[in-house]
PDB file of C-alpha atoms in Angstrom:
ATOM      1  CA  UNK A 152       4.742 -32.863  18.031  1.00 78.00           C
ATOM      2  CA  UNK A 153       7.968 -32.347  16.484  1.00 88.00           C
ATOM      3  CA  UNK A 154       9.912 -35.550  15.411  1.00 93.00           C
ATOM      4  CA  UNK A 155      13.185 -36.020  16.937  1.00 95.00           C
ATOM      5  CA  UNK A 156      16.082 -37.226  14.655  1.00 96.00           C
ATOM      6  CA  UNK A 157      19.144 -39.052  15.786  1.00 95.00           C
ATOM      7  CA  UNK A 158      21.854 -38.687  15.667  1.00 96.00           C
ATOM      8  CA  UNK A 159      22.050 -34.393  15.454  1.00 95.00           C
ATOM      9  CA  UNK A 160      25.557 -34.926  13.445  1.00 97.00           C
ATOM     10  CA  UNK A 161      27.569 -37.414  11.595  1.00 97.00           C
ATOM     11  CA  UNK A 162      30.696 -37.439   9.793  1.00 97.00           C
ATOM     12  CA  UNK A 163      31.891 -40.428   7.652  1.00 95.00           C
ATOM     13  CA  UNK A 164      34.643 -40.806   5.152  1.00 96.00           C
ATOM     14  CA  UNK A 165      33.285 -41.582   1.651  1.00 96.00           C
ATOM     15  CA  UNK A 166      32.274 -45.492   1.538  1.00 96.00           C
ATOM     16  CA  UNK A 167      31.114 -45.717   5.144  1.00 96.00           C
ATOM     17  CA  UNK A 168      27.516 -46.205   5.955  1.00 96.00           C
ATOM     18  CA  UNK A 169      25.109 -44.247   7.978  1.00 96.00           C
ATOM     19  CA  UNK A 170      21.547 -44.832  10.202  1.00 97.00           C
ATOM     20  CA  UNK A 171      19.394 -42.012  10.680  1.00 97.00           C
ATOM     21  CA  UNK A 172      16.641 -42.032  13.457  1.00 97.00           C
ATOM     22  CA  UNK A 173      13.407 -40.622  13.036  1.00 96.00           C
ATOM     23  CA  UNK A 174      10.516 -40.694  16.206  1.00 95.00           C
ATOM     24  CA  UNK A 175       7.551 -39.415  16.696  1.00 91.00           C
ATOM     25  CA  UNK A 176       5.186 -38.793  19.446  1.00 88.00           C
ATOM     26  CA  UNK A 177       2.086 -39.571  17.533  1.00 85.00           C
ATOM     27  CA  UNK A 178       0.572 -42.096  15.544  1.00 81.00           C
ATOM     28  CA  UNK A 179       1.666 -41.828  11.934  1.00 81.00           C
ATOM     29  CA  UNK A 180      -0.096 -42.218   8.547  1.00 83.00           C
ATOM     30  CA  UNK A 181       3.424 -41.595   6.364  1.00 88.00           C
ATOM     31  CA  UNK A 182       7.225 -40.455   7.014  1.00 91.00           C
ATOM     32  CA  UNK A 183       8.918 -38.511   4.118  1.00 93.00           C
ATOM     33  CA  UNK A 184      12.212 -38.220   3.733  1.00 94.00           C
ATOM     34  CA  UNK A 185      14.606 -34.809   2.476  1.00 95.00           C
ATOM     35  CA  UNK A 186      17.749 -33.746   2.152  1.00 95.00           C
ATOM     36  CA  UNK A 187      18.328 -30.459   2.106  1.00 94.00           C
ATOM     37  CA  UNK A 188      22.509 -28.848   0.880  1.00 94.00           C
ATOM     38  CA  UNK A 189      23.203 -25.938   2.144  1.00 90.00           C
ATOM     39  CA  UNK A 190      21.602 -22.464   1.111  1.00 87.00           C
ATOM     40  CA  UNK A 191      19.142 -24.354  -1.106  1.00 90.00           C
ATOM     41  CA  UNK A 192      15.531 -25.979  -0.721  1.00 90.00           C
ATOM     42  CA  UNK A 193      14.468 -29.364   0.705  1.00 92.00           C
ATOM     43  CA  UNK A 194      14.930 -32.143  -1.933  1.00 93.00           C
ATOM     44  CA  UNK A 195      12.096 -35.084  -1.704  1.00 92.00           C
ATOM     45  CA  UNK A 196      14.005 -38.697  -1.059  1.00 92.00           C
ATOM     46  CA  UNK A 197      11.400 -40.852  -0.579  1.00 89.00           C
ATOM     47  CA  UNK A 198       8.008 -41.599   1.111  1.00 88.00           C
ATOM     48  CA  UNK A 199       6.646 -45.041   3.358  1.00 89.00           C
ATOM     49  CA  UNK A 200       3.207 -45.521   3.912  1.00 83.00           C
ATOM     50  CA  UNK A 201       1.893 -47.655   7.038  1.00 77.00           C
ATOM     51  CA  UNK A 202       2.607 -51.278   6.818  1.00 69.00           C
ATOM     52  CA  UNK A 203       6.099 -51.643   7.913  1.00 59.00           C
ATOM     53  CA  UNK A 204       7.572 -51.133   3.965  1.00 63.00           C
ATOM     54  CA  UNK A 205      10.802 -50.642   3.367  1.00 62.00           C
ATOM     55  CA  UNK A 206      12.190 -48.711   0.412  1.00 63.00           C
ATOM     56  CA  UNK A 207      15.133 -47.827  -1.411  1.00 64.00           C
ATOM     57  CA  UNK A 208      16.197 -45.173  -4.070  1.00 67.00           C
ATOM     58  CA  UNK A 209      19.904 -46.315  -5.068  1.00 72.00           C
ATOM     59  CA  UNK A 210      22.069 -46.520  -1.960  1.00 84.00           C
ATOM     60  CA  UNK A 211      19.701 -44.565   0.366  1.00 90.00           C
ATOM     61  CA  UNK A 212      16.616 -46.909   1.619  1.00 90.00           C
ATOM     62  CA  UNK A 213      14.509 -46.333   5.128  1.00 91.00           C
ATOM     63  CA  UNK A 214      11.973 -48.085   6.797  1.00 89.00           C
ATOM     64  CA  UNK A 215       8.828 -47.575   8.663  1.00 89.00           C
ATOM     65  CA  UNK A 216       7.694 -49.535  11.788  1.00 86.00           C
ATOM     66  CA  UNK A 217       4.242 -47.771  12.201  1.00 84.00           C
ATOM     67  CA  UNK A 218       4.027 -49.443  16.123  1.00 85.00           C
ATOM     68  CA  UNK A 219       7.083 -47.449  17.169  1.00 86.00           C
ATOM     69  CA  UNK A 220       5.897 -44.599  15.224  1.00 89.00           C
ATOM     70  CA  UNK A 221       9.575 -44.782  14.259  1.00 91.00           C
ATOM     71  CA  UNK A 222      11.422 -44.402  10.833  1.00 92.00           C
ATOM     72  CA  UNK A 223      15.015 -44.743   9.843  1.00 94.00           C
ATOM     73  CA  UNK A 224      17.071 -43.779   6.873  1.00 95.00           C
ATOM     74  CA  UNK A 225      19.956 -45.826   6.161  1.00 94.00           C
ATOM     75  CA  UNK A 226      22.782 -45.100   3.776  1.00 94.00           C
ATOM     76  CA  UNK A 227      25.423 -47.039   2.229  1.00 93.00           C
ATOM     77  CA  UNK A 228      28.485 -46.475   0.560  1.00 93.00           C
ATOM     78  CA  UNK A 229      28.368 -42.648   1.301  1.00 93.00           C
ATOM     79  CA  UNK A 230      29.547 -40.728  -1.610  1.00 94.00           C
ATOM     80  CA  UNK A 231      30.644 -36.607  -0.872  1.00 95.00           C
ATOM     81  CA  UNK A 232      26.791 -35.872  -2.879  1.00 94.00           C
ATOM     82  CA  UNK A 233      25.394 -37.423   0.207  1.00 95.00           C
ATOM     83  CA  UNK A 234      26.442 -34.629   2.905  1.00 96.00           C
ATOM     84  CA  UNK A 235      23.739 -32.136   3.420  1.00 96.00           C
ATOM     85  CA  UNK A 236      20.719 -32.489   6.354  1.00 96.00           C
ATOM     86  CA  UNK A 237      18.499 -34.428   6.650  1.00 97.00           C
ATOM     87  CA  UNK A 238      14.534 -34.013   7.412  1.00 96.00           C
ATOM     88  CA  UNK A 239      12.102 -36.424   8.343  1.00 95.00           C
ATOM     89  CA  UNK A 240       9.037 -35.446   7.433  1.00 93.00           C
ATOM     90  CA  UNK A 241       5.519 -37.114   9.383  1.00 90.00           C
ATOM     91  CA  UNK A 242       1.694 -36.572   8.359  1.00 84.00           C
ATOM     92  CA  UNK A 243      -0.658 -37.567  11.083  1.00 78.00           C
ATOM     93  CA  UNK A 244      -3.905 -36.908   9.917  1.00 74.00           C
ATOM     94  CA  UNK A 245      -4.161 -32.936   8.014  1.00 72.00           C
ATOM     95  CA  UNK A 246      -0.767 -32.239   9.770  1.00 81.00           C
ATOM     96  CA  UNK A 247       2.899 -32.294   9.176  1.00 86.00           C
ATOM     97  CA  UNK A 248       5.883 -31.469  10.518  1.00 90.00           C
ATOM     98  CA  UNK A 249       9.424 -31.927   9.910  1.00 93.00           C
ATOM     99  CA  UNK A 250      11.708 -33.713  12.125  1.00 94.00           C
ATOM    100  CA  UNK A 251      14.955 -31.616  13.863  1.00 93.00           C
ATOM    101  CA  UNK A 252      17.078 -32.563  11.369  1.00 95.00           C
ATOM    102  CA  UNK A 253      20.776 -34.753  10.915  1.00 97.00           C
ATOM    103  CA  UNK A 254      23.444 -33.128   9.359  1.00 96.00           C
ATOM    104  CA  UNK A 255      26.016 -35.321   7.242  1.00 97.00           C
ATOM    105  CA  UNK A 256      29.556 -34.504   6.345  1.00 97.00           C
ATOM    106  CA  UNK A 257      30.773 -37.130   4.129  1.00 96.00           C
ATOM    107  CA  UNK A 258      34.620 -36.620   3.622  1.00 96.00           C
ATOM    108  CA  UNK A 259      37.404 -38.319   1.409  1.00 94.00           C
TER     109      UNK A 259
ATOM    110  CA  UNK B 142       7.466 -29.046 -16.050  1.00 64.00           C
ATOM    111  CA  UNK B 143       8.497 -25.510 -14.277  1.00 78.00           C
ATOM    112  CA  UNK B 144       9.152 -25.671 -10.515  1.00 92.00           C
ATOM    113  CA  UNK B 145       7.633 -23.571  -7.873  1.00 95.00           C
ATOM    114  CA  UNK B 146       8.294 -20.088  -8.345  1.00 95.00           C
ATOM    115  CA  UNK B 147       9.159 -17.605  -5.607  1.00 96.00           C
ATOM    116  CA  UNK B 148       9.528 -13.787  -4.971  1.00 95.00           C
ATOM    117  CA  UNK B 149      11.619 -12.232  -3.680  1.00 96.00           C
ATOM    118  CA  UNK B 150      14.419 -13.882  -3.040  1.00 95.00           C
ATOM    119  CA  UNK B 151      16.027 -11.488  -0.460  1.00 96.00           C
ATOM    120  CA  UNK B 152      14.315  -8.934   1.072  1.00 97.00           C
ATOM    121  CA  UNK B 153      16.081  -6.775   4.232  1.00 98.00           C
ATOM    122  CA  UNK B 154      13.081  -4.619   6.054  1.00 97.00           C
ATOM    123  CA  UNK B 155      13.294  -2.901   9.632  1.00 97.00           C
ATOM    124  CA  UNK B 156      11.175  -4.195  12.675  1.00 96.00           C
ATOM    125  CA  UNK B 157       7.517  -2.944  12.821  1.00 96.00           C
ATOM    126  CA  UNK B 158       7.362  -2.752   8.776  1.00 97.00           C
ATOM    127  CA  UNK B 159       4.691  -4.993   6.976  1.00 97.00           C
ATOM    128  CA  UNK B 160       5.853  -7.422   3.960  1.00 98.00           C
ATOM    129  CA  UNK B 161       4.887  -9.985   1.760  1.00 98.00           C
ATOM    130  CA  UNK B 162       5.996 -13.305   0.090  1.00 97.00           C
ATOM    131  CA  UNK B 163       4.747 -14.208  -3.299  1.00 97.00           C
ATOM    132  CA  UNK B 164       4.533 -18.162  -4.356  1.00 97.00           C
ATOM    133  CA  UNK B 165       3.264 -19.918  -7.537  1.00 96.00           C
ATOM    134  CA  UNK B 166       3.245 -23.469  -7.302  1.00 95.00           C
ATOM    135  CA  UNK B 167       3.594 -26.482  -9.791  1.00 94.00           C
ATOM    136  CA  UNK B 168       0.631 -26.092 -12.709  1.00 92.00           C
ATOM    137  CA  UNK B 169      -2.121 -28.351 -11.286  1.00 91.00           C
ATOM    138  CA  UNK B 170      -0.868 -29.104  -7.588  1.00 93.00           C
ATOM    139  CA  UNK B 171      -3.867 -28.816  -5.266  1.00 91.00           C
ATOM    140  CA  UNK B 172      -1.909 -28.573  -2.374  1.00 92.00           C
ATOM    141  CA  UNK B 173       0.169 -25.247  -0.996  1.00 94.00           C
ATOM    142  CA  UNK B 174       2.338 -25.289   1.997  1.00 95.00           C
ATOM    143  CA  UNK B 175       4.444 -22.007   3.469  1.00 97.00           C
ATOM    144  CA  UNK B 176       7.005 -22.788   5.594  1.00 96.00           C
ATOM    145  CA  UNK B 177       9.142 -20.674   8.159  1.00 97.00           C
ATOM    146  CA  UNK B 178      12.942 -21.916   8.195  1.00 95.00           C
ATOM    147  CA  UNK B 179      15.117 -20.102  10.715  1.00 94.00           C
ATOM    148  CA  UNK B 180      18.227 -20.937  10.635  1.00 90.00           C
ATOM    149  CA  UNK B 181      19.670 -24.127  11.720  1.00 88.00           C
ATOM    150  CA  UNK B 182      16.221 -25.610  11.954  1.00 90.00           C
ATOM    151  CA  UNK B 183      13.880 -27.714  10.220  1.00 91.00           C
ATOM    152  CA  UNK B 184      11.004 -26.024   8.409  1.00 93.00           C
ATOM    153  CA  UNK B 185       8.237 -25.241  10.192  1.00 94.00           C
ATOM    154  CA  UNK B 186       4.559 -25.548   8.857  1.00 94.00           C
ATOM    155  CA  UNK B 187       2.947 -22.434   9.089  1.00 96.00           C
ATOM    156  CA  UNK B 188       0.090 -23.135   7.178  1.00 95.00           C
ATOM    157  CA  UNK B 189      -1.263 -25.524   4.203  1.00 93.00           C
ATOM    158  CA  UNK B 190      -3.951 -24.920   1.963  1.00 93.00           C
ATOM    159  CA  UNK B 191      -5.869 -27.087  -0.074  1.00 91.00           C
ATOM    160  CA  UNK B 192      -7.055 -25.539  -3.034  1.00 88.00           C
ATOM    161  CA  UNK B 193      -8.189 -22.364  -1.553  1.00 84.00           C
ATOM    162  CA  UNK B 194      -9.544 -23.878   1.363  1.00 90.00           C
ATOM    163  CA  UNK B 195      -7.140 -23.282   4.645  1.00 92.00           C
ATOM    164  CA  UNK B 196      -5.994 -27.270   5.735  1.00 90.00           C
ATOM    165  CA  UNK B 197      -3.654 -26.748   8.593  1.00 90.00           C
ATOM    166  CA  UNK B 198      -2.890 -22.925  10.028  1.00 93.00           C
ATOM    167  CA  UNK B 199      -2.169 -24.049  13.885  1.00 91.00           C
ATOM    168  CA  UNK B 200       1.462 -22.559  13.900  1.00 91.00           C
ATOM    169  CA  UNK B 201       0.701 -19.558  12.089  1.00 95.00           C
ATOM    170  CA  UNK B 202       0.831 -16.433  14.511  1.00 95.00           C
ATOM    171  CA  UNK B 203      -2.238 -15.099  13.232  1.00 95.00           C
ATOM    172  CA  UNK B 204      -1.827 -11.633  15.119  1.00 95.00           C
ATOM    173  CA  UNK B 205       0.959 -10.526  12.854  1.00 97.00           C
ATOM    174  CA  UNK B 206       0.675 -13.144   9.808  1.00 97.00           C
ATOM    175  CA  UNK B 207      -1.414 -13.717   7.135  1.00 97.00           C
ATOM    176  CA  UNK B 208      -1.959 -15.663   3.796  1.00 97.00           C
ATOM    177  CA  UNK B 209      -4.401 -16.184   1.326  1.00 95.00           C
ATOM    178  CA  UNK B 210      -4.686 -18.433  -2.077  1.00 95.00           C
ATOM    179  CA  UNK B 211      -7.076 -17.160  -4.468  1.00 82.00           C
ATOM    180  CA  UNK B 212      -8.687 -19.069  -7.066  1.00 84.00           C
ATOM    181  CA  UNK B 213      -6.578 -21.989  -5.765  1.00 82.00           C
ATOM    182  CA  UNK B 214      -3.262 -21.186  -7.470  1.00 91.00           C
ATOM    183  CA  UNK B 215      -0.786 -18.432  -6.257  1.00 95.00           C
ATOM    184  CA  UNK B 216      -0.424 -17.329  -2.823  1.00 97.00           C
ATOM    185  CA  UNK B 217       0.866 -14.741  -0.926  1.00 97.00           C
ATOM    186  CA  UNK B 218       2.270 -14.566   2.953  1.00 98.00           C
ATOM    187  CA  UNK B 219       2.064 -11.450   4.703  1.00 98.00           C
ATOM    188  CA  UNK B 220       3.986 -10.405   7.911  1.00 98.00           C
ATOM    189  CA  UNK B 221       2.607  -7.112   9.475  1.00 96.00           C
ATOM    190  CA  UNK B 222       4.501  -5.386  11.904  1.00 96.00           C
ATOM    191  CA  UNK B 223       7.950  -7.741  11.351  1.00 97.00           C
ATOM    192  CA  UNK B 224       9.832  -8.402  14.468  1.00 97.00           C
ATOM    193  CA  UNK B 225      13.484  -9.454  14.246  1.00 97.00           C
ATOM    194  CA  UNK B 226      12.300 -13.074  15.132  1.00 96.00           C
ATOM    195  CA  UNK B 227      10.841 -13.474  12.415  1.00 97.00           C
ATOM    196  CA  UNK B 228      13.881 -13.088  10.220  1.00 97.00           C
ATOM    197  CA  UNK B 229      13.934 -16.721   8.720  1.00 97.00           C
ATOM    198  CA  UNK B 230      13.759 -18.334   5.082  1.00 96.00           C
ATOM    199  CA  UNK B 231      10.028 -18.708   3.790  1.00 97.00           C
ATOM    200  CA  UNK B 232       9.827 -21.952   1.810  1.00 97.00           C
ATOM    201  CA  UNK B 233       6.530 -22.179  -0.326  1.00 97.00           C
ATOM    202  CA  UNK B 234       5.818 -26.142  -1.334  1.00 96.00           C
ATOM    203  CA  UNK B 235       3.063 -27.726  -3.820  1.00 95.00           C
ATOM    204  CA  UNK B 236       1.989 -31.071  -4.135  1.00 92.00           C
ATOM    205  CA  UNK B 237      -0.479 -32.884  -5.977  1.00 90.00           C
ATOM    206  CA  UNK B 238      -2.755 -33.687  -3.174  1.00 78.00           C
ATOM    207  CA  UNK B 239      -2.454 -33.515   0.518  1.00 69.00           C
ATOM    208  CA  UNK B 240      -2.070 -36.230   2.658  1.00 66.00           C
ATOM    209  CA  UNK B 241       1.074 -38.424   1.571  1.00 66.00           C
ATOM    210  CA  UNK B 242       2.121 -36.220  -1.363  1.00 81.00           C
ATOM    211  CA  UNK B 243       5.898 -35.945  -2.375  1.00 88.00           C
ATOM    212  CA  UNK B 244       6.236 -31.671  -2.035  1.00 92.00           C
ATOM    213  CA  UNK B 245       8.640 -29.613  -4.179  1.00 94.00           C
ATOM    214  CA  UNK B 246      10.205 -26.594  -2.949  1.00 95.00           C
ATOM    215  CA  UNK B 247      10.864 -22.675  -3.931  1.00 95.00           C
ATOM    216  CA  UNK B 248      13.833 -21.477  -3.886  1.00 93.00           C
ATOM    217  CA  UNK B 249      12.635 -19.728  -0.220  1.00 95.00           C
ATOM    218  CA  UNK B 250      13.078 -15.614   0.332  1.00 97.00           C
ATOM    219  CA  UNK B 251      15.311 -14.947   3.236  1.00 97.00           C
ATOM    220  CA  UNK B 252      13.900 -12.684   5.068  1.00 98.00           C
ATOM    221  CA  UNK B 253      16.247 -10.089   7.445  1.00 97.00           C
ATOM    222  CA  UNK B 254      14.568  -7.884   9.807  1.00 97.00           C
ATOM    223  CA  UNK B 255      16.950  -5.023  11.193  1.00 96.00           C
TER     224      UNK B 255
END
């Protein structure tokens, strides 16, 4: 019931631009997206609802295809703030549960 | 607006002893989540309240772990005996209301059992 994220590791130079898969085995009501830096908490990106949406907070947007009961984060013009790892988050119902996680190295 | 407040923040026990995690979430957030976070994982749920009223506790090995949320606002996680796999950071989360609700984090307790 865990999501799976692709890819499990990326490393881009600062500028370069990212995907990051999210898929689930169950029908979903909402992905949520975090980044978490090392030796600190989860940080709340941003949440899709069902209907396909897109949306976008700066460079970082995702979208939701509800069918696939698939997400993905994309993100542009990586800056060195951007490395950390990456959670999907899925609700189904009362339960959620965080995808396996992407780490991201951005380097100069 | 404070954030949600956790204690401790480090606690080292040996197997077989009993402890427990403290959490106070945002003023006003209906919703409580604890999470287990070993590491190089994602967080796992291990069970979410809603008000005081227990949501989602399927992960939570209920032979050794407990929680409870009185009146609806603070909550505590207890782990009695520890075992050394349960040495992990405990994330506690609020939101406003379940269901598609943006959650904010503790800091966690890391949690070492020797």
């Amino acid at each position: 019931q865990q999501p799976v994220q692709s890819p499990q590791a990326v490393i881009l130079r600062e500028g370069e631009d990212a995907v990051i898969n999210c898929s689930s085995s169950k029908a979903l009501y909402s992905v949520h997206w975090y980044r978490q830096k090392h030796g600190e908490a989860p940080v709340f990106l941003m949440i899709l609802l069902k209907g396909g949406e897109q949306k976008g907070h700066d460079k970082i947007s995702a979208s939701f295809n509800e069918k696939k009961q698939q997400s993905s984060l994309y993100l542009t013009a990586s800056q060195l703030s951007y490395s950390g790892t990456y959670f999907c988050g899925t609700e189904n119902g009362n339960q959620f549960y965080f995808g396996t996680g992407t780490s991201l190295t951005v380097i100069p | 607006e404070a954030g949600v407040a956790q204690s401790p923040r480090y606690k080292i026990i040996e197997k077989r002893q009993s402890v427990a995690f403290w959490c106070n979430p945002i003023s006003g957030h209906a919703t409580l989540y604890w999470y287990q976070q070993i590491l190089g994982q994602g967080p796992k749920l291990l069970i979410q309240f809603q008000n005081n009223g227990v949501v989602d506790d399927s992960q939570l090995p209920k032979d050794r772990f407990s929680a409870e949320r009185l009146k609806g606002v603070d909550s505590t996680l207890k782990i009695q005996p520890a075992k050394l796999e349960d040495s992990a950071v405990y994330l506690c989360a609020s939101s406003l209301n379940s269901g598609a609700g943006i959650q904010y984090f503790g800091a966690g307790t890391r949690l070492s059992v020797l």
